[in-house]
Amino acid sequence: MASPKKPDDCYYYAGGERITLTPAQDLLAFDQAAASKGALDKVVAGLSARPLTSGVSLVEQDQISAKDRQALSQAGALRPVFRAADAILVVLPEIRVEDSRPGQVEQLQDWFSKHCDDVEVESPRAGRFTVRPKSGSGEDALALSNALVEELGAQVSQVRFVRVVPRPGTAKP
Amino acid sequence: MTNLTYYFAGKLVPFQVAPVQAAAEAVHPTGAGRRGAAPHGLTKSAAAKQASHAVAALSEPAEPLATRFHAINRQDVQIAPKFAPEVVVIPTETIILDGAPKAEIKRVRDKYGLELVAEGSHGKCLLRAPEGGVEGLKIAFEAARETYKRGECDAATPNFLRVQRRIKRSSPSAKPWNLHNTGSKGVYGADVHAEAAWTITKGSKDIRVAVLDEGVDTNHVALKPAVVAEKDFVDGHTHARPDNDDAHGTACAGIVLSRDTKVLSLGPGLSLVAVRIAKGDGGDGWIIDDFNTADAIDWAWDDAQADVLSNSWGGGPPVDGITLAFERARTQGRQGKGAVLVIAAGNDQGPITYPGTLPKVLTIGASNEWDERKTTTSQDGEDWWGSNFGEALSLLAPGVHIPTTDISGQRGYSTKNFTDTFNGTSSATPHVAAAAGLVLSVAPKLKEDVVRNLLTTTCDRLSGSKAWNKFEGHGRLNTYAALRAAMRA
């Protein structure tokens, strides 16, 4: 599957509109479990990272050496980080697909069957699918999510974001 | 004791008076069998005090009393003890003639030596006996009786002074400005009209308001009785209580349905569904997982059967997962009648943030004690934030200096269980959620679009606005007007 390596690939769809994502060059997100699996606990233990949800943490890029970054990447522990509007978005390797049109649902099911080597699919309800790339890659999930809209015309194909937004409180600065 | 009589409605009425020395005793007889509280709840001490005040007022009369009566000798003042429980009636040496011809007035004046003190409107006049004290009373009463019996006037009665107990008010209203603005700060009536609304309903326990936030202290003494369901979509706990100092959701819930008798809420009879969808990141950020949030929305309307979803959160770009979950709540919630979705506009004094940008929801901005849109220059003094605006804005509700619940104990916004500084469109939103809950309490069959329409069309326009505009929406929430409209819908 294609991965969004280039800036042109950094987008997703919402409400039928293409939403541009800006890679957050100053931030890096990693999955703790994947790091442990890659025997990189010592690497991440020394980081001053902000834990988010789903075992993902956020850290300043300049805290990690190029060598450690490479090791995390090879272990599949890094997650894409973007900025959009006033939020930081971390992409998790999961997609939700929804379609209520009978013919379209069948088309999606056919596609998932053909790509069963690449993706895991659950269907908790009729017309609703949870799709996970077997690569465990957030980039793959984003690319797949966009492809399902662009190539199969899925009504909704939404990659999973963890977002960090400004706290809504308005305490005096 | 002096017995006097006068005519009232054609009948001769006895009027028993007592010397002032017996005032307290007269107002509250203390004979055998009359111990304890006085009739009608007037205690002995209160009665004595009341009589004493009445006498004092006559002893040192201010205008116009000073010009109407002869010099009042404290020893001569009479009172009537049993006229009414809350009134001390004091006869005077003056009488009122009503509808008497001039000839009749002249006659009675000449006969009794009365002096014309004042002429009132519509044929009334006030006549005074030539002397004060008990003798003056006798003359006045005799003149009134005789004139009435002659039938030459519509009425001839003694002129009584009535010293009525001031209606005792409770201590100065403790109600917060957002619910009842007395004008002590801001503008009278710049509030959500809660007191009037409460004459109709304080909310039905059958109506559930879901607060989707960073958790709610569901053990809080003012909230616990309201909780009917709770779920944590962040850490998967068995409760929806927050981490650390994450007090935002607790404050939002308190505005909707705090049961506290001092820190009041708009809908204290409503039920609470607490849904944890966010947590603090230890700094100025909030962490939200879009998929979990979508699941939380679906759980709230579907599993927890919430009628209203209060969302004081937002920011970042739109995503279909959340949008669709809201759409399902709006169209499938409440057995197809639709859950009412209430969403904060945001606090940047800029464009409304997602999901407040969604169509067919109530997007809420903030107002202040002066019925102004909250801006960095509005009169409330909070110059570090302003209410967002835009095409999606529905209405405003109070959003500064809001008293509400805080996390129990030391954590949260304050070291106590309550705070009085909550603010932002986050605080405005639960006001409208509560109002929607009250509307559904009196009209549970209404569809969500009708509820939205009721809440917006009954708003009080802010000064200078005659129609919806992107800064104020339809105006400031008027819960009472919305409830009245709901009862007619």
XYZ file of C-alpha atoms in Angstrom:
662
model
C 0.000 0.000 0.000
C 1.140 3.517 -0.701
C 2.201 5.584 2.288
C 1.862 9.354 2.551
C 5.539 10.159 2.460
C 5.157 13.318 0.404
C 3.426 16.486 1.545
C 0.865 16.045 -1.221
C -0.279 12.854 0.463
C -1.032 14.614 3.738
C -4.768 14.960 3.757
C -7.940 13.156 4.654
C -11.632 13.440 3.850
C -14.432 14.781 6.028
C -17.891 15.650 4.823
C -16.765 14.966 1.286
C -14.115 17.667 1.562
C -10.385 17.141 1.424
C -8.770 18.408 4.632
C -5.101 19.292 4.376
C -2.747 18.097 7.092
C 0.544 19.763 7.871
C 3.266 17.408 9.123
C 4.423 18.472 12.577
C 8.159 18.537 11.992
C 8.872 19.375 15.596
C 6.950 16.491 17.134
C 7.178 12.759 17.135
C 4.678 10.207 18.384
C 5.523 6.668 19.330
C 3.615 3.605 20.383
C 4.892 2.287 23.675
C 3.943 -1.344 23.005
C 5.614 -1.343 19.608
C 8.712 0.213 21.123
C 8.822 -2.494 23.769
C 8.371 -5.167 21.143
C 11.379 -3.709 19.348
C 13.396 -3.782 22.572
C 13.490 -0.006 22.628
C 12.241 0.538 26.159
C 15.472 2.166 27.181
C 15.244 4.592 24.276
C 11.765 5.828 25.167
C 12.247 5.647 28.927
C 14.648 8.527 28.837
C 12.325 10.790 26.917
C 10.253 13.562 28.407
C 7.151 12.434 26.577
C 3.486 13.339 27.009
C 1.335 10.211 27.179
C -1.799 10.533 25.078
C -4.250 7.654 24.742
C -4.053 4.137 23.323
C -0.478 3.771 24.503
C 0.807 6.565 22.299
C 3.070 9.329 23.566
C 4.145 12.628 22.085
C 7.662 13.989 22.289
C 9.721 16.842 20.856
C 11.712 15.685 17.853
C 14.917 17.221 19.123
C 14.865 14.916 22.141
C 15.594 11.907 19.967
C 18.780 11.250 18.099
C 18.606 10.325 14.432
C 19.799 6.851 15.319
C 17.060 6.259 17.903
C 14.459 7.705 15.570
C 15.562 5.263 12.909
C 15.327 2.405 15.386
C 11.786 3.394 16.406
C 10.782 3.687 12.785
C 12.177 0.262 11.931
C 10.297 -1.192 14.900
C 7.059 0.276 13.531
C 6.674 2.335 16.693
C 6.381 5.805 15.182
C 3.050 7.372 14.407
C 2.442 10.264 11.987
C 1.903 13.651 13.652
C 0.153 16.534 11.892
C -1.222 19.935 12.631
C -4.624 21.079 11.419
C -6.692 24.016 12.607
C -5.660 24.479 16.239
C -5.045 20.802 16.902
C -2.192 18.337 16.904
C -3.315 15.094 15.272
C -1.661 11.733 15.771
C -2.692 9.015 13.315
C -3.394 5.558 14.711
C -3.433 2.511 12.437
C -7.199 2.129 12.266
C -9.929 3.218 9.872
C -13.675 3.327 10.184
C -15.658 2.867 7.036
C -19.394 3.439 6.766
C -21.726 3.115 3.867
C -25.463 2.682 3.812
C -25.836 1.953 0.079
C -26.339 -1.823 -0.438
C -24.385 -2.062 -3.682
C -21.565 -0.007 -2.271
C -21.357 -2.120 0.865
C -20.908 -5.227 -1.263
C -18.195 -3.513 -3.256
C -16.349 -2.653 -0.058
C -16.666 -6.191 1.234
C -15.247 -7.502 -2.045
C -12.317 -5.149 -1.773
C -11.594 -6.168 1.805
C -11.695 -9.839 0.786
C -9.212 -9.260 -1.984
C -6.861 -7.417 0.371
C -7.174 -9.713 3.344
C -3.395 -10.139 3.376
C -2.965 -6.436 4.013
C -5.864 -5.541 6.275
C -7.924 -6.883 9.163
C -11.593 -6.079 8.975
C -14.350 -6.200 11.557
C -17.968 -5.354 10.895
C -19.702 -4.551 14.189
C -22.879 -3.495 12.402
C -24.257 -3.713 8.913
C -22.554 -1.153 6.697
C -19.912 -0.312 9.298
C -16.343 -1.609 9.166
C -13.293 -1.240 11.322
C -10.186 -1.717 9.195
C -6.596 -2.074 10.429
C -3.586 -2.337 8.179
C -1.581 -5.391 9.163
C 1.562 -3.324 8.859
C 0.511 -1.436 11.978
C 1.486 1.731 10.180
C -0.359 4.983 10.644
C 0.837 6.136 7.236
C -0.661 3.042 5.651
C -3.931 3.667 7.443
C -4.121 7.230 6.183
C -3.309 6.220 2.639
C -5.819 3.386 2.708
C -8.500 5.607 4.139
C -8.063 8.088 1.315
C -7.943 5.358 -1.293
C -11.258 3.944 -0.123
C -12.862 7.317 -0.742
C -11.113 8.073 -3.994
C -11.150 4.654 -5.602
C -14.223 2.994 -4.144
C -16.322 6.034 -3.350
C -16.890 5.026 0.267
C -19.408 7.295 1.942
C -17.222 7.600 4.998
C -13.656 6.429 5.431
C -12.088 7.958 8.491
C -8.652 7.310 9.864
C -8.355 7.345 13.632
C -6.913 10.526 15.074
C -5.909 11.275 18.601
C -6.193 15.024 18.820
C -4.678 17.453 21.264
C -6.712 20.644 21.372
C -6.504 23.680 23.629
C -8.145 23.016 26.976
C -11.549 24.721 26.851
C -11.126 26.401 30.212
C -10.435 30.105 30.127
C -8.357 30.659 33.195
C -6.715 34.045 33.327
C -3.272 33.816 31.729
C -60.607 51.380 77.588
C -62.674 53.430 75.193
C -65.393 51.910 73.040
C -66.015 53.548 69.711
C -68.152 52.545 66.756
C -68.411 53.550 63.136
C -70.342 52.574 60.035
C -68.888 50.278 57.483
C -70.919 48.937 54.531
C -74.068 50.059 56.241
C -73.365 48.296 59.503
C -72.260 49.702 62.776
C -68.860 48.271 63.587
C -67.420 48.285 67.092
C -63.866 49.443 67.345
C -62.106 48.629 70.556
C -58.974 50.504 71.361
C -56.445 50.185 74.122
C -54.090 52.704 75.655
C -50.583 52.579 74.378
C -49.243 51.297 77.675
C -51.018 48.069 76.943
C -49.904 47.925 73.384
C -47.860 44.802 73.514
C -50.372 43.053 75.687
C -53.166 44.122 73.408
C -51.496 42.928 70.250
C -50.650 39.719 71.940
C -52.922 38.925 74.852
C -51.152 36.769 77.364
C -54.055 35.637 79.443
C -54.664 32.078 80.489
C -54.670 29.671 77.615
C -52.914 32.062 75.267
C -49.389 31.038 75.831
C -46.879 30.406 73.144
C -46.859 31.890 69.712
C -49.391 34.556 68.965
C -52.188 33.887 66.506
C -51.198 33.971 62.855
C -47.609 33.445 63.733
C -46.983 36.862 65.226
C -44.822 36.276 68.261
C -45.264 38.257 71.411
C -42.000 40.026 71.038
C -42.674 40.807 67.406
C -46.108 42.145 68.258
C -44.772 44.341 70.993
C -42.045 45.624 68.734
C -44.518 46.325 65.996
C -46.840 48.255 68.257
C -43.952 50.139 69.712
C -42.766 51.144 66.273
C -46.235 52.279 65.337
C -46.485 54.480 68.365
C -43.021 55.849 67.840
C -43.879 56.749 64.288
C -46.841 58.765 65.444
C -44.990 60.375 68.289
C -42.442 61.789 65.948
C -44.432 62.123 62.765
C -42.785 62.973 59.543
C -44.518 64.855 56.759
C -47.329 64.599 55.932
C -48.459 63.183 59.260
C -47.201 66.178 61.165
C -49.511 68.506 59.289
C -52.543 66.284 59.540
C -52.781 65.619 63.221
C -52.609 67.527 66.411
C -49.488 67.141 68.416
C -49.467 63.501 69.309
C -49.062 62.600 72.880
C -47.573 59.181 73.188
C -49.844 58.501 76.171
C -52.921 59.177 74.090
C -52.257 56.969 71.157
C -54.721 54.141 70.850
C -54.360 50.973 68.907
C -56.716 48.302 67.744
C -55.314 44.941 68.615
C -57.313 42.353 66.773
C -57.972 43.791 63.387
C -55.582 41.736 61.415
C -52.620 39.651 62.360
C -50.053 41.690 60.517
C -51.545 45.165 60.941
C -51.692 47.611 63.790
C -54.656 49.949 63.278
C -54.570 53.319 64.936
C -57.628 55.543 64.923
C -57.043 59.269 64.602
C -59.004 62.395 65.296
C -59.704 62.784 61.602
C -62.540 61.490 59.441
C -63.008 60.922 55.746
C -66.108 62.075 53.942
C -66.702 60.696 50.517
C -69.201 62.142 48.073
C -70.584 64.685 50.506
C -72.066 67.914 49.060
C -70.399 71.148 50.107
C -73.414 72.019 52.235
C -73.081 68.784 54.148
C -69.377 69.305 54.658
C -70.062 72.768 55.983
C -72.777 71.441 58.253
C -70.626 68.794 59.902
C -67.714 71.145 60.257
C -69.873 73.730 61.948
C -71.540 71.243 64.235
C -68.418 69.471 65.503
C -65.878 72.219 65.030
C -64.021 70.182 62.401
C -61.250 71.616 60.341
C -60.733 70.855 56.646
C -57.296 69.256 56.440
C -57.200 68.114 52.846
C -59.337 67.604 49.791
C -58.686 64.423 47.930
C -59.634 63.361 44.477
C -63.086 62.164 43.440
C -65.008 64.008 46.127
C -63.092 62.945 49.217
C -62.136 65.260 52.019
C -60.345 64.870 55.331
C -61.711 66.662 58.403
C -60.033 66.987 61.790
C -61.479 67.316 65.257
C -60.549 70.434 67.180
C -58.412 68.528 69.622
C -56.313 65.417 69.803
C -56.164 62.506 72.184
C -59.076 60.438 73.329
C -61.461 63.420 73.268
C -60.580 64.073 69.647
C -61.333 60.450 68.781
C -64.738 60.669 70.407
C -65.607 63.766 68.402
C -64.355 62.305 65.132
C -66.209 59.023 65.561
C -69.410 60.774 66.552
C -69.174 63.104 63.548
C -68.593 60.159 61.207
C -71.521 58.172 62.581
C -73.921 61.074 62.500
C -72.961 62.160 59.002
C -73.252 58.641 57.640
C -76.712 58.189 59.176
C -77.945 61.370 57.538
C -77.377 59.745 54.149
C -76.034 62.858 52.484
C -72.741 61.243 51.518
C -71.391 57.970 50.149
C -69.168 57.287 53.120
C -68.186 58.848 56.425
C -65.552 56.917 58.330
C -62.849 57.468 60.860
C -59.471 57.872 59.287
C -57.270 55.061 60.488
C -53.539 54.753 60.277
C -52.471 51.255 59.518
C -49.020 50.202 60.416
C -48.421 47.060 58.447
C -45.599 44.718 59.022
C -43.117 44.968 56.260
C -43.217 41.748 54.305
C -40.221 39.949 55.522
C -37.886 38.951 52.723
C -35.391 36.232 52.961
C -31.829 37.328 53.263
C -30.474 38.988 50.145
C -30.881 36.657 47.228
C -28.140 34.137 47.018
C -29.140 33.228 43.519
C -26.325 33.648 41.074
C -26.590 36.255 38.348
C -26.803 33.753 35.560
C -30.049 32.383 36.976
C -31.482 35.583 38.427
C -29.679 38.845 37.846
C -30.873 41.422 40.371
C -28.796 44.097 38.730
C -26.408 44.402 41.638
C -23.807 43.620 39.041
C -24.751 44.185 35.443
C -28.290 44.633 34.232
C -31.438 43.445 35.945
C -32.879 40.499 34.086
C -29.714 39.728 32.131
C -30.108 36.074 33.029
C -31.716 32.881 31.785
C -34.969 33.628 33.672
C -34.612 30.600 35.897
C -36.925 31.723 38.698
C -39.824 32.205 36.341
C -39.000 28.955 34.594
C -39.045 27.112 37.913
C -42.668 28.101 38.391
C -43.299 25.696 35.534
C -40.685 22.997 36.128
C -37.311 22.302 37.666
C -36.919 19.320 35.413
C -38.123 15.748 35.277
C -35.928 12.886 36.399
C -37.079 11.099 33.282
C -35.117 13.549 31.147
C -31.438 12.693 30.870
C -28.771 15.196 30.025
C -25.443 13.736 28.950
C -22.354 15.776 29.749
C -19.528 14.716 27.454
C -16.346 16.099 28.931
C -13.135 15.279 30.750
C -15.117 13.374 33.355
C -17.579 14.325 36.044
C -17.121 13.872 39.774
C -20.079 11.544 40.044
C -19.433 11.158 43.760
C -19.959 14.883 44.327
C -22.677 15.354 46.903
C -24.549 17.781 44.641
C -24.347 15.547 41.580
C -24.440 11.966 42.802
C -28.226 11.865 43.280
C -28.678 12.853 39.648
C -26.418 10.232 38.072
C -28.259 7.552 36.126
C -25.411 6.350 33.898
C -21.696 6.969 33.477
C -18.944 5.648 31.255
C -15.278 6.330 30.702
C -14.206 6.328 27.030
C -10.675 7.455 27.807
C -9.182 4.959 30.219
C -11.982 2.415 30.376
C -12.638 2.897 34.069
C -15.900 1.694 35.523
C -16.813 5.267 36.370
C -16.607 8.591 34.557
C -14.720 10.482 37.228
C -11.835 12.696 36.147
C -8.100 12.508 36.658
C -6.145 14.958 38.769
C -7.437 18.519 38.452
C -9.634 17.852 35.416
C -12.590 19.797 36.815
C -14.159 21.070 33.619
C -16.836 18.400 33.277
C -17.802 18.612 36.937
C -18.359 22.330 36.516
C -20.447 21.820 33.386
C -22.619 19.185 35.057
C -23.252 21.439 38.037
C -24.674 24.152 35.821
C -27.149 21.686 34.377
C -28.396 19.916 37.490
C -26.572 20.642 40.737
C -28.806 19.553 43.593
C -27.110 21.899 46.035
C -29.418 24.347 47.762
C -26.928 27.208 47.581
C -25.028 26.633 44.379
C -28.078 26.315 42.223
C -28.482 24.870 38.784
C -31.004 25.544 36.072
C -32.452 22.040 36.010
C -32.036 20.427 39.442
C -34.683 17.836 38.697
C -32.968 16.472 35.594
C -30.903 13.290 35.449
C -27.231 13.060 34.533
C -25.408 10.823 32.099
C -21.699 11.384 32.679
C -19.459 10.571 29.731
C -15.688 10.899 29.886
C -14.230 11.634 26.458
C -11.147 13.712 27.203
C -8.358 14.222 29.648
C -5.820 16.906 30.323
C -2.336 16.488 28.930
C -0.766 17.977 31.998
C -0.500 21.372 30.359
C -2.873 23.538 28.387
C -4.041 20.766 26.127
C -6.890 18.302 26.026
C -6.462 14.835 24.561
C -9.375 13.449 22.583
C -9.495 10.203 20.634
C -11.888 10.740 17.739
C -13.061 7.148 17.539
C -13.649 6.884 21.243
C -15.533 10.158 21.138
C -17.744 8.913 18.339
C -18.409 5.783 20.379
C -19.180 7.935 23.403
C -21.750 9.939 21.484
C -23.387 6.742 20.241
C -23.375 5.280 23.738
C -24.922 8.420 25.203
C -27.964 8.591 22.925
C -28.374 4.864 22.309
C -27.328 2.915 25.387
C -27.750 5.608 28.030
C -30.876 7.018 26.388
C -29.786 10.622 26.822
C -32.301 13.195 25.662
C -29.832 16.064 25.494
C -26.087 15.970 24.798
C -24.084 18.849 26.294
C -20.737 19.300 24.578
C -18.396 21.907 26.029
C -15.471 20.745 23.926
C -14.140 21.218 20.453
C -11.297 22.311 18.272
C -9.310 20.839 15.460
C -10.529 19.816 12.031
C -13.793 17.972 11.389
C -13.956 14.205 11.116
C -16.738 12.101 9.731
C -16.740 9.652 12.606
C -17.829 12.260 15.119
C -20.108 14.024 12.673
C -21.978 10.827 11.874
C -22.338 9.882 15.516
C -23.899 13.269 16.204
C -26.154 12.829 13.218
C -27.332 9.485 14.517
C -28.030 11.030 17.904
C -29.982 13.823 16.279
C -32.070 11.593 14.041
C -32.353 8.302 15.933
C -32.118 9.358 19.570
C -35.203 9.499 21.800
C -36.863 6.708 19.817
C -36.626 8.690 16.627
C -37.633 12.069 18.026
C -33.977 13.040 18.124
C -31.612 13.938 20.919
C -30.959 17.660 21.308
C -27.312 18.488 20.598
C -25.803 21.484 22.348
C -22.236 22.458 21.476
C -19.900 25.228 22.603
C -18.800 27.813 20.038
C -15.291 28.253 21.465
C -13.399 30.990 23.264
C -11.018 32.548 20.743
C -13.236 35.465 19.707
C -12.773 33.987 16.260
C -14.557 31.493 14.017
C -16.624 28.765 15.668
C -14.702 25.551 16.218
C -15.753 22.043 15.202
C -18.120 20.397 16.123
C -19.967 23.659 16.778
C -19.838 24.201 13.024
C -22.204 21.296 12.397
C -25.666 22.038 11.034
C -28.845 21.354 12.995
C -27.255 21.612 16.417
C -27.453 24.370 19.000
C -24.154 26.211 18.943
C -23.711 28.360 22.005
C -21.843 31.594 22.582
C -21.378 33.455 25.845
C -23.000 36.548 27.315
C -22.216 38.485 30.479
C -23.997 40.252 33.348
C -24.673 43.256 31.123
C -26.353 41.172 28.427
C -23.404 41.784 26.186
C -21.770 39.270 23.915
C -18.635 38.195 25.728
C -15.634 39.834 24.117
C -12.210 40.892 25.287
C -13.616 44.392 25.824
C -17.019 43.599 27.345
C -17.719 45.018 30.804
C -17.203 41.816 32.786
C -13.484 42.382 33.150
C -12.345 39.061 31.698
C -10.247 40.598 28.963
C -8.394 37.427 28.005
C -11.109 35.695 26.026
C -14.081 36.274 23.800
C -16.951 34.215 22.452
C -16.562 32.720 18.982
C -18.953 33.726 16.254
C -20.114 32.734 12.809
C -22.946 31.471 10.652
C -23.506 28.436 12.881
C -24.097 30.444 16.060
C -27.514 29.708 17.559
C -27.773 31.691 20.785
C -25.908 33.012 23.809
C -26.074 32.066 27.472
C -24.219 33.305 30.560
C -20.505 32.579 30.352
C -18.642 34.513 33.047
C -18.420 34.223 36.834
C -20.625 31.152 36.991
C -21.011 29.424 40.374
C -21.067 25.671 40.012
C -19.745 22.390 41.327
C -16.039 21.650 41.561
C -14.282 18.360 42.165
C -14.849 17.317 45.780
C -12.036 18.172 48.108
C -8.785 19.908 47.339
C -8.611 19.152 43.620
C -10.096 21.174 40.815
C -10.599 24.888 40.357
C -10.770 25.557 44.078
C -9.925 23.803 47.307
C -13.621 23.523 48.093
C -16.437 21.579 46.496
C -17.705 24.530 44.519
C -16.306 27.345 42.418
C -17.751 30.685 41.409
C -15.382 31.570 38.598
C -16.250 29.062 35.904
C -16.517 30.662 32.508
C -16.294 30.342 28.755
C -18.719 29.071 26.169
C -18.133 25.848 28.090
C -20.259 27.325 30.861
C -22.818 28.822 28.492
C -23.472 25.487 26.802
C -24.807 23.570 29.838
C -27.269 26.391 30.502
C -28.855 25.682 27.139
C -28.608 21.927 27.653
C -30.489 22.348 30.923
C -33.083 24.546 29.240
C -33.580 21.888 26.581
C -34.020 19.370 29.367
C -36.652 21.538 31.013
C -38.487 21.947 27.716
C -38.552 18.187 27.275
C -39.713 17.831 30.873
C -42.941 19.631 30.052
C -43.218 18.481 26.460
C -41.461 15.112 26.143
C -42.952 14.318 22.773
C -41.384 17.249 20.984
C -38.950 16.451 18.211
C -35.465 17.833 18.522
C -35.904 20.341 15.710
C -38.922 21.778 17.501
C -36.925 22.083 20.730
C -34.148 23.849 18.873
C -36.656 26.175 17.314
C -38.324 26.935 20.666
C -35.052 27.757 22.364
C -33.882 30.077 19.609
C -37.110 31.875 18.770
C -37.812 32.727 22.406
C -34.441 34.320 23.062
C -34.199 37.827 24.431
C -32.590 39.976 21.792
C -29.574 41.829 23.001
C -29.567 45.591 22.780
C -29.615 46.920 19.280
C -30.235 43.644 17.514
C -33.510 42.939 15.796
C -32.719 39.677 14.112
C -30.258 36.811 14.144
C -26.688 37.869 13.591
C -23.466 35.939 13.594
C -22.171 37.525 16.795
C -25.177 37.070 19.061
C -27.171 34.440 17.239
C -30.839 34.790 18.137
C -29.984 36.454 21.447
C -29.659 35.331 25.059
C -31.456 32.236 26.371
C -34.820 32.880 28.030
C -35.783 29.594 29.635
C -39.151 30.799 30.875
C -40.232 31.983 27.450
C -39.076 28.706 25.942
C -41.083 26.720 28.495
C -44.196 28.776 27.879
C -43.826 28.204 24.185
C -43.220 24.504 24.763
C -46.455 24.195 26.719
C -48.335 25.644 23.778
C -46.533 23.600 21.157
